[in-house]
mmCIF file of C-alpha atoms and ligand atoms in Angstrom:
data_model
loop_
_atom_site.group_PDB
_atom_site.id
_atom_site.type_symbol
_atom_site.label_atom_id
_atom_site.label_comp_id
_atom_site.label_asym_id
_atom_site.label_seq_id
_atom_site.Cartn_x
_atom_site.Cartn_y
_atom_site.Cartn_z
ATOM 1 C CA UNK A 12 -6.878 54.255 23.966
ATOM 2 C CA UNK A 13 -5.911 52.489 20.463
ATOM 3 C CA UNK A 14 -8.176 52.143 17.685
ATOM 4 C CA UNK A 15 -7.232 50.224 14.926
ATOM 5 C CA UNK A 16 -5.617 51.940 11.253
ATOM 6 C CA UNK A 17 -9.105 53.311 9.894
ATOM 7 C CA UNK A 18 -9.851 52.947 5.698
ATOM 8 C CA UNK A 19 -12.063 55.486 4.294
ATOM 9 C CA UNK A 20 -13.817 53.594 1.321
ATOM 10 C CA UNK A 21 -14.439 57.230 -0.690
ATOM 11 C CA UNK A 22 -12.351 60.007 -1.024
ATOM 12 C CA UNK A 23 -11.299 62.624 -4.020
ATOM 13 C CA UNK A 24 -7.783 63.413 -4.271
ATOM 14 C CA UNK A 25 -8.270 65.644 -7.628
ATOM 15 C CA UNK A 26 -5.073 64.467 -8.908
ATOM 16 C CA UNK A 27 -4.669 64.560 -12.195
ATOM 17 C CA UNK A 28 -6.253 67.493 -13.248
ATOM 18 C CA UNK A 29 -7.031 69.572 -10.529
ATOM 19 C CA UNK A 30 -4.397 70.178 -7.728
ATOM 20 C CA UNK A 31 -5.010 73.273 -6.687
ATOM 21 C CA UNK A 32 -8.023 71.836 -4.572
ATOM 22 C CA UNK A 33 -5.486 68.669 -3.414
ATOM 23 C CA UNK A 34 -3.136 66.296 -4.463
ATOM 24 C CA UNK A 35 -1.553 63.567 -2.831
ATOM 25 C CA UNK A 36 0.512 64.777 -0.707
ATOM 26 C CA UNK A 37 -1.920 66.983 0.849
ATOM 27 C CA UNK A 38 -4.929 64.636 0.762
ATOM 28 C CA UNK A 39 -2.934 61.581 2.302
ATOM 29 C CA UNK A 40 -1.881 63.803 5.310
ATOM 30 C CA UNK A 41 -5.643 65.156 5.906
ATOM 31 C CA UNK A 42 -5.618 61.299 5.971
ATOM 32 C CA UNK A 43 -3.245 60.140 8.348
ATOM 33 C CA UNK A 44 -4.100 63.631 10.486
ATOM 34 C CA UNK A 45 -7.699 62.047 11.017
ATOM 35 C CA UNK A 46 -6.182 58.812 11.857
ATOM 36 C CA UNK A 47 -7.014 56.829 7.957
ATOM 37 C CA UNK A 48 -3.738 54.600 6.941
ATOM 38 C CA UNK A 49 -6.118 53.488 3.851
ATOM 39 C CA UNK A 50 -8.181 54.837 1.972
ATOM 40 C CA UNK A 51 -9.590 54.286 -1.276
ATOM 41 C CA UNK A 52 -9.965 56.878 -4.185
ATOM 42 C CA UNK A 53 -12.476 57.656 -6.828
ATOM 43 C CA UNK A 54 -12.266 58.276 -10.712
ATOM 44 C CA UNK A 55 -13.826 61.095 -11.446
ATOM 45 C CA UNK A 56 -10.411 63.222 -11.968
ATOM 46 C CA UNK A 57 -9.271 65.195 -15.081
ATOM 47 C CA UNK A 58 -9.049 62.796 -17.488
ATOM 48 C CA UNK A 59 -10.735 60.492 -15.184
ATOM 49 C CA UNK A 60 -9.863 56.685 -14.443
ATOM 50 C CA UNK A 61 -11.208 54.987 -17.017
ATOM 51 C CA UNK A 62 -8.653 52.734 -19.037
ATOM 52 C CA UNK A 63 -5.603 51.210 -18.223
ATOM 53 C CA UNK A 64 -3.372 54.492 -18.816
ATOM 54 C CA UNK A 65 -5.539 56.775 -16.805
ATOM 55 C CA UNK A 66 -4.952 53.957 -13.873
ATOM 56 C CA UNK A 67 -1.601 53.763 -14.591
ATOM 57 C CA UNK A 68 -1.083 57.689 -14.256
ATOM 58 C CA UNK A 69 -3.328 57.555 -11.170
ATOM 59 C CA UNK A 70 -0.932 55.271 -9.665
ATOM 60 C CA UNK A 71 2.232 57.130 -10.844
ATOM 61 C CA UNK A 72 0.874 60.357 -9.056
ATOM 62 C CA UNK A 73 -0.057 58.912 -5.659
ATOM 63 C CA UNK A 74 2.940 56.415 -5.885
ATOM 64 C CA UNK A 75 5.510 59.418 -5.615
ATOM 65 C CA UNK A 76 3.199 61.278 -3.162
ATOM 66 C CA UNK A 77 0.926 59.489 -1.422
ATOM 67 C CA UNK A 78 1.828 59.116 2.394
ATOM 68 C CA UNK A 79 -0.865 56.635 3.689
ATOM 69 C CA UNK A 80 -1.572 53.697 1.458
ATOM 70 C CA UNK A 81 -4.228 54.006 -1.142
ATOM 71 C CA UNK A 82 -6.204 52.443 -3.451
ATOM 72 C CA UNK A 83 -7.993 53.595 -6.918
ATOM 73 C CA UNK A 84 -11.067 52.831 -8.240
ATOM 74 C CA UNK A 85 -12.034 52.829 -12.176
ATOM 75 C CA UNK A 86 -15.229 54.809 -13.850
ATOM 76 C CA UNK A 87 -17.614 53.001 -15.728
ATOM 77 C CA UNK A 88 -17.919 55.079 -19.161
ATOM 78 C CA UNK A 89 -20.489 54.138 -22.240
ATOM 79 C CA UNK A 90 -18.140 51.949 -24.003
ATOM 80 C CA UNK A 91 -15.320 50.433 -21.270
ATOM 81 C CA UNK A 92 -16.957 47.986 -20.206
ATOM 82 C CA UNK A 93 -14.360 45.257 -21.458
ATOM 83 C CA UNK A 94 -11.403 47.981 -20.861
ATOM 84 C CA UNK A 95 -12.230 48.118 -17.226
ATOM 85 C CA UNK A 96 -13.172 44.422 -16.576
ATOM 86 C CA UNK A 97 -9.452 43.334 -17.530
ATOM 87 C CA UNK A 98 -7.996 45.684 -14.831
ATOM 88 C CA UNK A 99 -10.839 44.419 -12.474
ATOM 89 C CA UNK A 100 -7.785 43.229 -10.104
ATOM 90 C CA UNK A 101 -5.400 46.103 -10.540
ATOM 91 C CA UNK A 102 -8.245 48.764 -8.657
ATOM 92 C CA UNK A 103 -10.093 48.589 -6.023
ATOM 93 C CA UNK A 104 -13.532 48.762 -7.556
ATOM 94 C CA UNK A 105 -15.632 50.418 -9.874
ATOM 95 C CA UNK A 106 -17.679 53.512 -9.224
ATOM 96 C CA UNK A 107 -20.652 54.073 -11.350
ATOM 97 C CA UNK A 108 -22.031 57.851 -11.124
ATOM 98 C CA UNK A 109 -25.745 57.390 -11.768
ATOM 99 C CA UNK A 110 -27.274 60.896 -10.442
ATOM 100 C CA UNK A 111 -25.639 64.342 -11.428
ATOM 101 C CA UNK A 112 -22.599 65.066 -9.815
ATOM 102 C CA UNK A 113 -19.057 66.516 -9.970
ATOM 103 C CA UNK A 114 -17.207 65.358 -13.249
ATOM 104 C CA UNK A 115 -17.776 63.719 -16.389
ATOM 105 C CA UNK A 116 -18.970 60.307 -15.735
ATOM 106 C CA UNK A 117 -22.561 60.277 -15.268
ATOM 107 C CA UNK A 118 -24.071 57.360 -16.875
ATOM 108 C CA UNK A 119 -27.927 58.138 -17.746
ATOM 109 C CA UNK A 120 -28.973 54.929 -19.799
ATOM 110 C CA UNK A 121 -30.177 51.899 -17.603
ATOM 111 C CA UNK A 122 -29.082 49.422 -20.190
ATOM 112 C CA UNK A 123 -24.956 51.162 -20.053
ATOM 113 C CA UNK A 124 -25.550 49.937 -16.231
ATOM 114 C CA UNK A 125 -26.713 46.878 -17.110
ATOM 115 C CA UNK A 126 -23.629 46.031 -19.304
ATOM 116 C CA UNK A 127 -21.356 47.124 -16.188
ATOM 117 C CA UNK A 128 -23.378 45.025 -13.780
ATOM 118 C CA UNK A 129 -23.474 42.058 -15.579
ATOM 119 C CA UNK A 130 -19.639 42.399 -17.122
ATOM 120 C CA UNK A 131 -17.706 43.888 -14.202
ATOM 121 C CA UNK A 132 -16.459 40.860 -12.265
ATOM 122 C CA UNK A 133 -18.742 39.760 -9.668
ATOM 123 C CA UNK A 134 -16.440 39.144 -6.793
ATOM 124 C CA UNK A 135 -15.002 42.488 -7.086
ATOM 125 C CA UNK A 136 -16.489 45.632 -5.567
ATOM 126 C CA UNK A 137 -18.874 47.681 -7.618
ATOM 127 C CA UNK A 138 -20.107 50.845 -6.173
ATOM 128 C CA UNK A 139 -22.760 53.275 -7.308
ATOM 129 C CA UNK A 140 -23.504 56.626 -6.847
ATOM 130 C CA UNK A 141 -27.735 56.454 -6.701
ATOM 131 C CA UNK A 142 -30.190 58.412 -5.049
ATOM 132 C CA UNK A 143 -33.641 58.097 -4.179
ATOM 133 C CA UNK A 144 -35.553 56.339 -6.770
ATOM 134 C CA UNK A 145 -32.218 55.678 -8.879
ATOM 135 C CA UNK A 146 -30.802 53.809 -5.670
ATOM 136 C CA UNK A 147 -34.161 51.747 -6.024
ATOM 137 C CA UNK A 148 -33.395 51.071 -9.809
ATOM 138 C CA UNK A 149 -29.520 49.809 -8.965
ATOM 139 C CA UNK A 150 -30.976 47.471 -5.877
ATOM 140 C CA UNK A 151 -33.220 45.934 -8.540
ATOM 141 C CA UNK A 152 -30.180 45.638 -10.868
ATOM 142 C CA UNK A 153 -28.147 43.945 -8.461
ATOM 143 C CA UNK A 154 -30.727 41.664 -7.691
ATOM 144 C CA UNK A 155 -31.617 41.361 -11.609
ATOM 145 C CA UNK A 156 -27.533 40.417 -12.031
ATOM 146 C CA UNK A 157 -27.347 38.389 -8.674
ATOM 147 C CA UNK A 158 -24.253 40.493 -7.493
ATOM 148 C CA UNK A 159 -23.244 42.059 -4.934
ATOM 149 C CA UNK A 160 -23.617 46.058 -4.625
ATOM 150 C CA UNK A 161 -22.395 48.668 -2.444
ATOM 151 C CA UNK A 162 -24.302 52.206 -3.022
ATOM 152 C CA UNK A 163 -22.797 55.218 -1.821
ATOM 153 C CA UNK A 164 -23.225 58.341 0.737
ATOM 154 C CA UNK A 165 -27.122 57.007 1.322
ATOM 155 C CA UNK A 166 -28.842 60.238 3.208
ATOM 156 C CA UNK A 167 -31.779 60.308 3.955
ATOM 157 C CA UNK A 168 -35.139 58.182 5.349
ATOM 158 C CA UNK A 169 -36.746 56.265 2.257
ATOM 159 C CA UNK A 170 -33.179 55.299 1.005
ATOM 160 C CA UNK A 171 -31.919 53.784 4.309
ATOM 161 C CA UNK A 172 -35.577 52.127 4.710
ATOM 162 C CA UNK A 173 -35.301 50.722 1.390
ATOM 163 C CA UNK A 174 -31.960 49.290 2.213
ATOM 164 C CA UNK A 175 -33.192 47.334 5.352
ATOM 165 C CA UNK A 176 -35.846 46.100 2.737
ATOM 166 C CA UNK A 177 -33.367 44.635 0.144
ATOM 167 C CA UNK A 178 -31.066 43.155 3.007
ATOM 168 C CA UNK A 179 -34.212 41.725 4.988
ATOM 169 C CA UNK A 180 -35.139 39.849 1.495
ATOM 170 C CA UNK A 181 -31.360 38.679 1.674
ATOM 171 C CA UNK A 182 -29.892 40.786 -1.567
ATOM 172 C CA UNK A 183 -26.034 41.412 -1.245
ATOM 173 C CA UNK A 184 -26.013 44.678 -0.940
ATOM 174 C CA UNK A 185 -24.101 47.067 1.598
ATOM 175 C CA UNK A 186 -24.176 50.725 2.598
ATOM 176 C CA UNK A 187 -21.898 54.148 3.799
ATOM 177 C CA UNK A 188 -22.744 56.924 4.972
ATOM 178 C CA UNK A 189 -20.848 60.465 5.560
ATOM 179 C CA UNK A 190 -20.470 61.935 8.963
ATOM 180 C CA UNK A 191 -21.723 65.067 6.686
ATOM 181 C CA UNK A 192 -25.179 63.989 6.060
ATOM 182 C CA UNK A 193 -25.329 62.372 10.024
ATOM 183 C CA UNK A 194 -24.295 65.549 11.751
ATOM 184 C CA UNK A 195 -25.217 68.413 9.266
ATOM 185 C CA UNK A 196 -28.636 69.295 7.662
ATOM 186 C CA UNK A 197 -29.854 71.308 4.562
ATOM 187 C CA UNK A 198 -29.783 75.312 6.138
ATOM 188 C CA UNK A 199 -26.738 74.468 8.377
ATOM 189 C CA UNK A 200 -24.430 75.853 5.856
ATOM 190 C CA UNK A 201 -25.112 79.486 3.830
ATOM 191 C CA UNK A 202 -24.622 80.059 0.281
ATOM 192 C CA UNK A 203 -22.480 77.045 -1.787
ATOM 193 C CA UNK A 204 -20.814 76.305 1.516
ATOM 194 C CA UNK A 205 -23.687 73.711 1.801
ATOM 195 C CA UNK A 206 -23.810 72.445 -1.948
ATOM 196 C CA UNK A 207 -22.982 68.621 -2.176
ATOM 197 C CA UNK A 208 -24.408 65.777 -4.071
ATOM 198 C CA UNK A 209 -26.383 64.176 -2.612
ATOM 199 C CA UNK A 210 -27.262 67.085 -0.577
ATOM 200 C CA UNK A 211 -27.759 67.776 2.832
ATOM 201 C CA UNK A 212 -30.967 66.418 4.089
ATOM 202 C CA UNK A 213 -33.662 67.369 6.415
ATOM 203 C CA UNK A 214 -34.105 66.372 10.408
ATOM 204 C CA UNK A 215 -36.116 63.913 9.662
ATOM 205 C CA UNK A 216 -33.634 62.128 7.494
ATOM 206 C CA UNK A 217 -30.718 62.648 9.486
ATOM 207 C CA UNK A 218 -32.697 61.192 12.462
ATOM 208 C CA UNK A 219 -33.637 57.813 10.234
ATOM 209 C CA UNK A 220 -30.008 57.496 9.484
ATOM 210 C CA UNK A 221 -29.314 57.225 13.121
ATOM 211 C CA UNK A 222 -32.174 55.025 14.130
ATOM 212 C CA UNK A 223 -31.282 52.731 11.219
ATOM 213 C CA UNK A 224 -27.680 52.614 12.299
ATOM 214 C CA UNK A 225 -27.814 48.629 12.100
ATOM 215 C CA UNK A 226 -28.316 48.849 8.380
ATOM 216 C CA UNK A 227 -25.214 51.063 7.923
ATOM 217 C CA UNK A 228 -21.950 49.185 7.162
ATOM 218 C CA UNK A 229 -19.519 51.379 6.777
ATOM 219 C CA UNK A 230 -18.904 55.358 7.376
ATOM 220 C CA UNK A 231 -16.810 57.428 4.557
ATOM 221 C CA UNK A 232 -16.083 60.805 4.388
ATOM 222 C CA UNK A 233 -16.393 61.598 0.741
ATOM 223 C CA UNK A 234 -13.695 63.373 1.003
ATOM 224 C CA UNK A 235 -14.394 66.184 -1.617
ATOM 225 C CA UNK A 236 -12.395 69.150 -1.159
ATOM 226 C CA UNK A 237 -13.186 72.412 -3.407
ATOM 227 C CA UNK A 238 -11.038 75.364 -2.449
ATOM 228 C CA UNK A 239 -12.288 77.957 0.059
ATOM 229 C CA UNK A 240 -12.321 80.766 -3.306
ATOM 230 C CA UNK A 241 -14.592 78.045 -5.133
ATOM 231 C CA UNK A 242 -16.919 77.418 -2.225
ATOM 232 C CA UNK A 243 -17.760 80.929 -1.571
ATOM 233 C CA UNK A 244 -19.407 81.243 -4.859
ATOM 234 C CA UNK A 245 -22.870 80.779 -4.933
ATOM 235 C CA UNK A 246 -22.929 78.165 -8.182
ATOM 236 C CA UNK A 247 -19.994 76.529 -5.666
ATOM 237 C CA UNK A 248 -19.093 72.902 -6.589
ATOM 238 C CA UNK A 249 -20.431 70.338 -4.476
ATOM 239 C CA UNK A 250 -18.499 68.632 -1.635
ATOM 240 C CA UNK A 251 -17.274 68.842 1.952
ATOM 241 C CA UNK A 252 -13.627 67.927 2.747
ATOM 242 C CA UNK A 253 -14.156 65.420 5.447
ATOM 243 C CA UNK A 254 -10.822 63.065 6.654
ATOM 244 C CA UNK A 255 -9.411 65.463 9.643
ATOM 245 C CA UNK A 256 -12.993 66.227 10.798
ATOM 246 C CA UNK A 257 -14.835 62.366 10.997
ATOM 247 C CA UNK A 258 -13.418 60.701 13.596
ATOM 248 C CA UNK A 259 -13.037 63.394 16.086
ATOM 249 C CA UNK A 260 -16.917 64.140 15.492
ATOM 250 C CA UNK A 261 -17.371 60.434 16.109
ATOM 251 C CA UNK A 262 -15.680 60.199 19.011
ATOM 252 C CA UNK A 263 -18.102 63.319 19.927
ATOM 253 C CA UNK A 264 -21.341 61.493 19.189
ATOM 254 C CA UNK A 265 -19.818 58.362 21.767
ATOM 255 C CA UNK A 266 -18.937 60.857 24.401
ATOM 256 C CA UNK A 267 -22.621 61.803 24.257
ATOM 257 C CA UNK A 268 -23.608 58.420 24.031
ATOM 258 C CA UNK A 269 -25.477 58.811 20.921
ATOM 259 C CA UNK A 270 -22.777 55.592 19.301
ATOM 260 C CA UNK A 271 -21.480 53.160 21.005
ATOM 261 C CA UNK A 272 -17.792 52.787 20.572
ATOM 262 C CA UNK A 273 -18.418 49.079 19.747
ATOM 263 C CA UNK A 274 -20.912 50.834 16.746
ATOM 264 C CA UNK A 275 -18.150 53.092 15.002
ATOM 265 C CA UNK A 276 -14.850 50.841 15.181
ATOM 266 C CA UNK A 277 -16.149 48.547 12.846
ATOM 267 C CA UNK A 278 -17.412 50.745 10.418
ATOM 268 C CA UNK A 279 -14.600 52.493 9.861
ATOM 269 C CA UNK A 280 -12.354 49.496 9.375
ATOM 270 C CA UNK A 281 -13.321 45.823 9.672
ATOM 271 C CA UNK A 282 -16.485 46.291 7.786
ATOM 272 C CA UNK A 283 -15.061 48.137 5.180
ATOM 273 C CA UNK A 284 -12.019 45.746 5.443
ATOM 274 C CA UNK A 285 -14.266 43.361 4.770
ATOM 275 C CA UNK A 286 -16.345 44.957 2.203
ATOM 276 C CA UNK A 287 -13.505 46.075 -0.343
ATOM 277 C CA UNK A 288 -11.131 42.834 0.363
ATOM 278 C CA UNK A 289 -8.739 45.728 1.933
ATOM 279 C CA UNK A 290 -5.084 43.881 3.237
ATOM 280 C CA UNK A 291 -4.653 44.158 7.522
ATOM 281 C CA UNK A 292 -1.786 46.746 8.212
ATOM 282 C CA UNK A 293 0.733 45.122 10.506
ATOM 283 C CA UNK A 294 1.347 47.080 13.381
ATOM 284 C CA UNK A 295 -1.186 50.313 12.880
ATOM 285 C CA UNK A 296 -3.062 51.789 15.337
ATOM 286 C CA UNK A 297 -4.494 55.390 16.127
ATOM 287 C CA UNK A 298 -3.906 56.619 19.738
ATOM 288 C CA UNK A 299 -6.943 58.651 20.760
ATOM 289 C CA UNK A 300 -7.917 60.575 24.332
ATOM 290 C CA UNK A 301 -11.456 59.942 24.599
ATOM 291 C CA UNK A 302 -11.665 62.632 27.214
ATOM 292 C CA UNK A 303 -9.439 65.572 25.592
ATOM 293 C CA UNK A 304 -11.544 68.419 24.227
ATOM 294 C CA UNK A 305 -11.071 70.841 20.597
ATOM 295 C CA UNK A 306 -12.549 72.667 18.604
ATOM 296 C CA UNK A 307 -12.770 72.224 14.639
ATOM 297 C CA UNK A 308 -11.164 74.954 12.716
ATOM 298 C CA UNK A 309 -9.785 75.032 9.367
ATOM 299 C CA UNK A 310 -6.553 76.381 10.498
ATOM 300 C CA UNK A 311 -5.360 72.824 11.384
ATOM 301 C CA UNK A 312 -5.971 71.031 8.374
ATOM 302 C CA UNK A 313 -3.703 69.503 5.934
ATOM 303 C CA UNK A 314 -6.048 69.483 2.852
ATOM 304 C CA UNK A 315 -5.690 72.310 0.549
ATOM 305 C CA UNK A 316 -9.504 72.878 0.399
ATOM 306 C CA UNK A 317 -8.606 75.310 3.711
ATOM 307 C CA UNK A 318 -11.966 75.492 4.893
ATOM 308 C CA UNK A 319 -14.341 72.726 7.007
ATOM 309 C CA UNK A 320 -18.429 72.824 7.055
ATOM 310 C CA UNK A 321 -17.388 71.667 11.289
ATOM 311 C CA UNK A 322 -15.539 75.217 11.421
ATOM 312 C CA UNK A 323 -15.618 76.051 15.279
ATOM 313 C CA UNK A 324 -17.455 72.924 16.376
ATOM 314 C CA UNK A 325 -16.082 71.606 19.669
ATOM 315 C CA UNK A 326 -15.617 68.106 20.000
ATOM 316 C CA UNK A 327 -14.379 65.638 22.297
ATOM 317 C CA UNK A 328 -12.006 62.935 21.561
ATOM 318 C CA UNK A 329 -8.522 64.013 20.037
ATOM 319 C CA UNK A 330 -6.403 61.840 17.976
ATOM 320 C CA UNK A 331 -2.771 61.831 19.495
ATOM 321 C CA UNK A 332 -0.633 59.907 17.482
ATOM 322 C CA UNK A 333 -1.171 57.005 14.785
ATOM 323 C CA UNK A 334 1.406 54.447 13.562
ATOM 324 C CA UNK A 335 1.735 52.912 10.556
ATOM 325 C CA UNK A 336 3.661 49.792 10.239
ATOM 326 C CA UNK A 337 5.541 50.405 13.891
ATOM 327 C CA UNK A 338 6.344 54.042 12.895
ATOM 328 C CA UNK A 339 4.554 57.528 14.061
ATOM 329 C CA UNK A 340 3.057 58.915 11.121
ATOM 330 C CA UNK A 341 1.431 61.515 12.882
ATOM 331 C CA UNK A 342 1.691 62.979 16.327
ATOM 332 C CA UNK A 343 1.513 66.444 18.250
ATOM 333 C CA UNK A 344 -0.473 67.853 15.193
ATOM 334 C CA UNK A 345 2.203 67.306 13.201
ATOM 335 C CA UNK A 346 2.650 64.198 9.928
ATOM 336 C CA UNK A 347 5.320 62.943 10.102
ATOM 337 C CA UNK A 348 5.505 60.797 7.536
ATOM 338 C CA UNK A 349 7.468 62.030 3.509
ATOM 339 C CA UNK A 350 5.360 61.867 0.436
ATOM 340 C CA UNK A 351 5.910 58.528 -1.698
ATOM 341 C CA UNK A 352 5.905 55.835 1.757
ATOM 342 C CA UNK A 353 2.440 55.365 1.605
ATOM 343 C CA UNK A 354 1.780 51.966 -0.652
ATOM 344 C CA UNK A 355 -0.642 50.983 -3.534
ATOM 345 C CA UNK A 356 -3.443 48.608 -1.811
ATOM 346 C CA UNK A 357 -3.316 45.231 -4.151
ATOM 347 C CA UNK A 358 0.412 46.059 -5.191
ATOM 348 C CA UNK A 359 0.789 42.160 -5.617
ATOM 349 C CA UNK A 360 -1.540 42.119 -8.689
ATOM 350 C CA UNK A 361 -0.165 45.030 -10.398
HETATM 351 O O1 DOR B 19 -20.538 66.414 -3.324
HETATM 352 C C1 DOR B 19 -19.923 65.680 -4.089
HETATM 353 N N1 DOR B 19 -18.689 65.995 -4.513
HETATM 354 N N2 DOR B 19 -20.488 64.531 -4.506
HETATM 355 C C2 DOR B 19 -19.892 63.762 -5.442
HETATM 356 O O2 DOR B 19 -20.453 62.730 -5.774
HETATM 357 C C3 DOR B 19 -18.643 64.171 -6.085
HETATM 358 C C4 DOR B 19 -17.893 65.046 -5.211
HETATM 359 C C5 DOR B 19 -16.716 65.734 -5.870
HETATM 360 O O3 DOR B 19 -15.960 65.061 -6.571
HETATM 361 O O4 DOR B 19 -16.524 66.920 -5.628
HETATM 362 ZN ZN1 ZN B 20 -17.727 61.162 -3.837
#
């Protein structure tokens, strides 16, 4: 059966400054291998996106590489506020890293998020990285600033409650969450294998995600690949390199009839679509055998993080072949499409 082009909202293609984990190249076919023609990818690189150069040399870099089309957002430092507003319509949004995570951008003072709520344009994405009580501070911000909000990877039960709370009262705020933190759990993974931010939760959480499914809007993959070497270390980085691995577990959880196919379509592209003001592919589809069975292994992955937290997981539901603009980018295991023909989302306004 066809399923429309997906568009994972969050991913980390480490390029510049660290391309031994991925670049481009590799990253956009771990895309197009799990069936994503867009996706959208964050700042916190080395230097990370932050002024109109570093977006500029982000665009260079995926521009000669990049075979699925892609977008990049900005990082909201202590004093770009103004730099980043004027290239509001040359990225796709602007990621603000409230809680510790990987890279330089964390933003501790509530009044240096203030200044990006209130000067970041309001009818352009702005996406945070918040969790637990921080997520509560950021909803109150957005409602503070009137804007609209989307918060990142939620993962566990008080967040996702709190989220049906702030959309119940009618605040403009949307939600993703990561097939990691709705089909793993803290203990599932030894050692740094299992370090990510936020982490991996408990049963109980990853149970509330799924009963709360209606409050979800979109799923992303975080896409956050550390190399094999880096995660065997027991002060690992965090992340879990996601794209080949999402929709195949997906397509798992509706052959178990735990999602309804009518559930995950949508929030893997017209939501997000929607969401992040993403442009329709013409002719793009992914060509999927609900029925066809696999196992997960690392040994069939495009990303150079060369190893999977799904390692040996069988699933069912294979992705055959998906086409991008009426040609096969990727079919019998193999993409198919050359580094460089993937295109810049909102290549109009640059
Ligand atoms: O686990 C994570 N890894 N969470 C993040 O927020 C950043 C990411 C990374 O860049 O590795
Ligand atoms: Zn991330």
């Amino acid at each position: 059966m066809r399923l429309p082009g997906l568009i994972d909202p969050h991913v980390h293609m480490r390029e510049p400054g660290a391309s031994h984990k991925e670049d481009w190249a590799t990253g956009s076919a771990a895309a197009l291998a799990g069936g994503f023609t867009q996706v959208l990818a964050m700042p916190n690189t080395h230097p990370a996106i932050v002024d109109e150069p570093s977006l500029g040399q982000a665009y260079q870099l995926a521009g000669k590489k990049a075979r699925c089309d892609y977008g990049q957002y900005m990082g909201a430092g202590l004093d770009n506020v103004r730099e980043v507003s004027t290239c509001a319509e040359k990225c796709v949004g602007l990621k603000l890293y409230l809680d510790q995570t990987y890279g330089p951008l964390r933003l501790d003072e509530m009044s240096d998020w203030l200044a990006h709520f209130k000067g970041w344009p309001k009818n352009r994405p702005l996406v945070v990285h918040a969790e637990g009580r921080t997520l509560a501070a950021a909803i109150l911000m957005a409602a503070i600033t009137d804007r609209s909000l989307h918060l990142a990877h939620v993962s566990t039960r008080e967040e996702i409650l709190l989220i049906r709370a702030a959309k119940k009262r009618g605040l403009k705020i949307t939600c993703e969450v990561t097939p990691h933190h709705l089909f793993l759990t803290a203990g599932d993974l030894p050692g740094g294998r299992g370090e990510g931010r936020p982490r991996l939760q408990t049963q109980k959480d990853v149970n509330a995600l799924w009963e709360n499914l209606d409050v979800i809007d979109c799923f992303a993959t975080d896409h956050a690949p550390h190399t094999w070497e880096e995660k065997k270390q027991t002060d690992s980085p965090p992340g879990f390199p996601g794209l080949e691995t999402a929709l195949p577990l997906f397509l798992t959880a509706v052959s178990e009839g735990r999602l309804r196919l009518d559930d995950l379509v949508p929030r893997l592209s017209s939501n997000t679509r929607r969401i992040f003001g993403v442009p329709v592919q013409p002719e793009t589809w992914v060509e999927v055998d609900l029925d066809a069975t696999a196992s997960i292994t690392a040994a069939m992955m495009f990303s150079k993080a060369g190893w999977t937290p799904f390692e040996g997981l069988q699933t069912r539901g294979v992705i055959l072949k998906v086409v991008l603009r009426g040609i096969s980018v990727f079919e019998d295991g193999q993409v198919l499409a050359p580094p460089g023909s993937g295109r810049l989302i909102r290549q109009d306004l640059v």
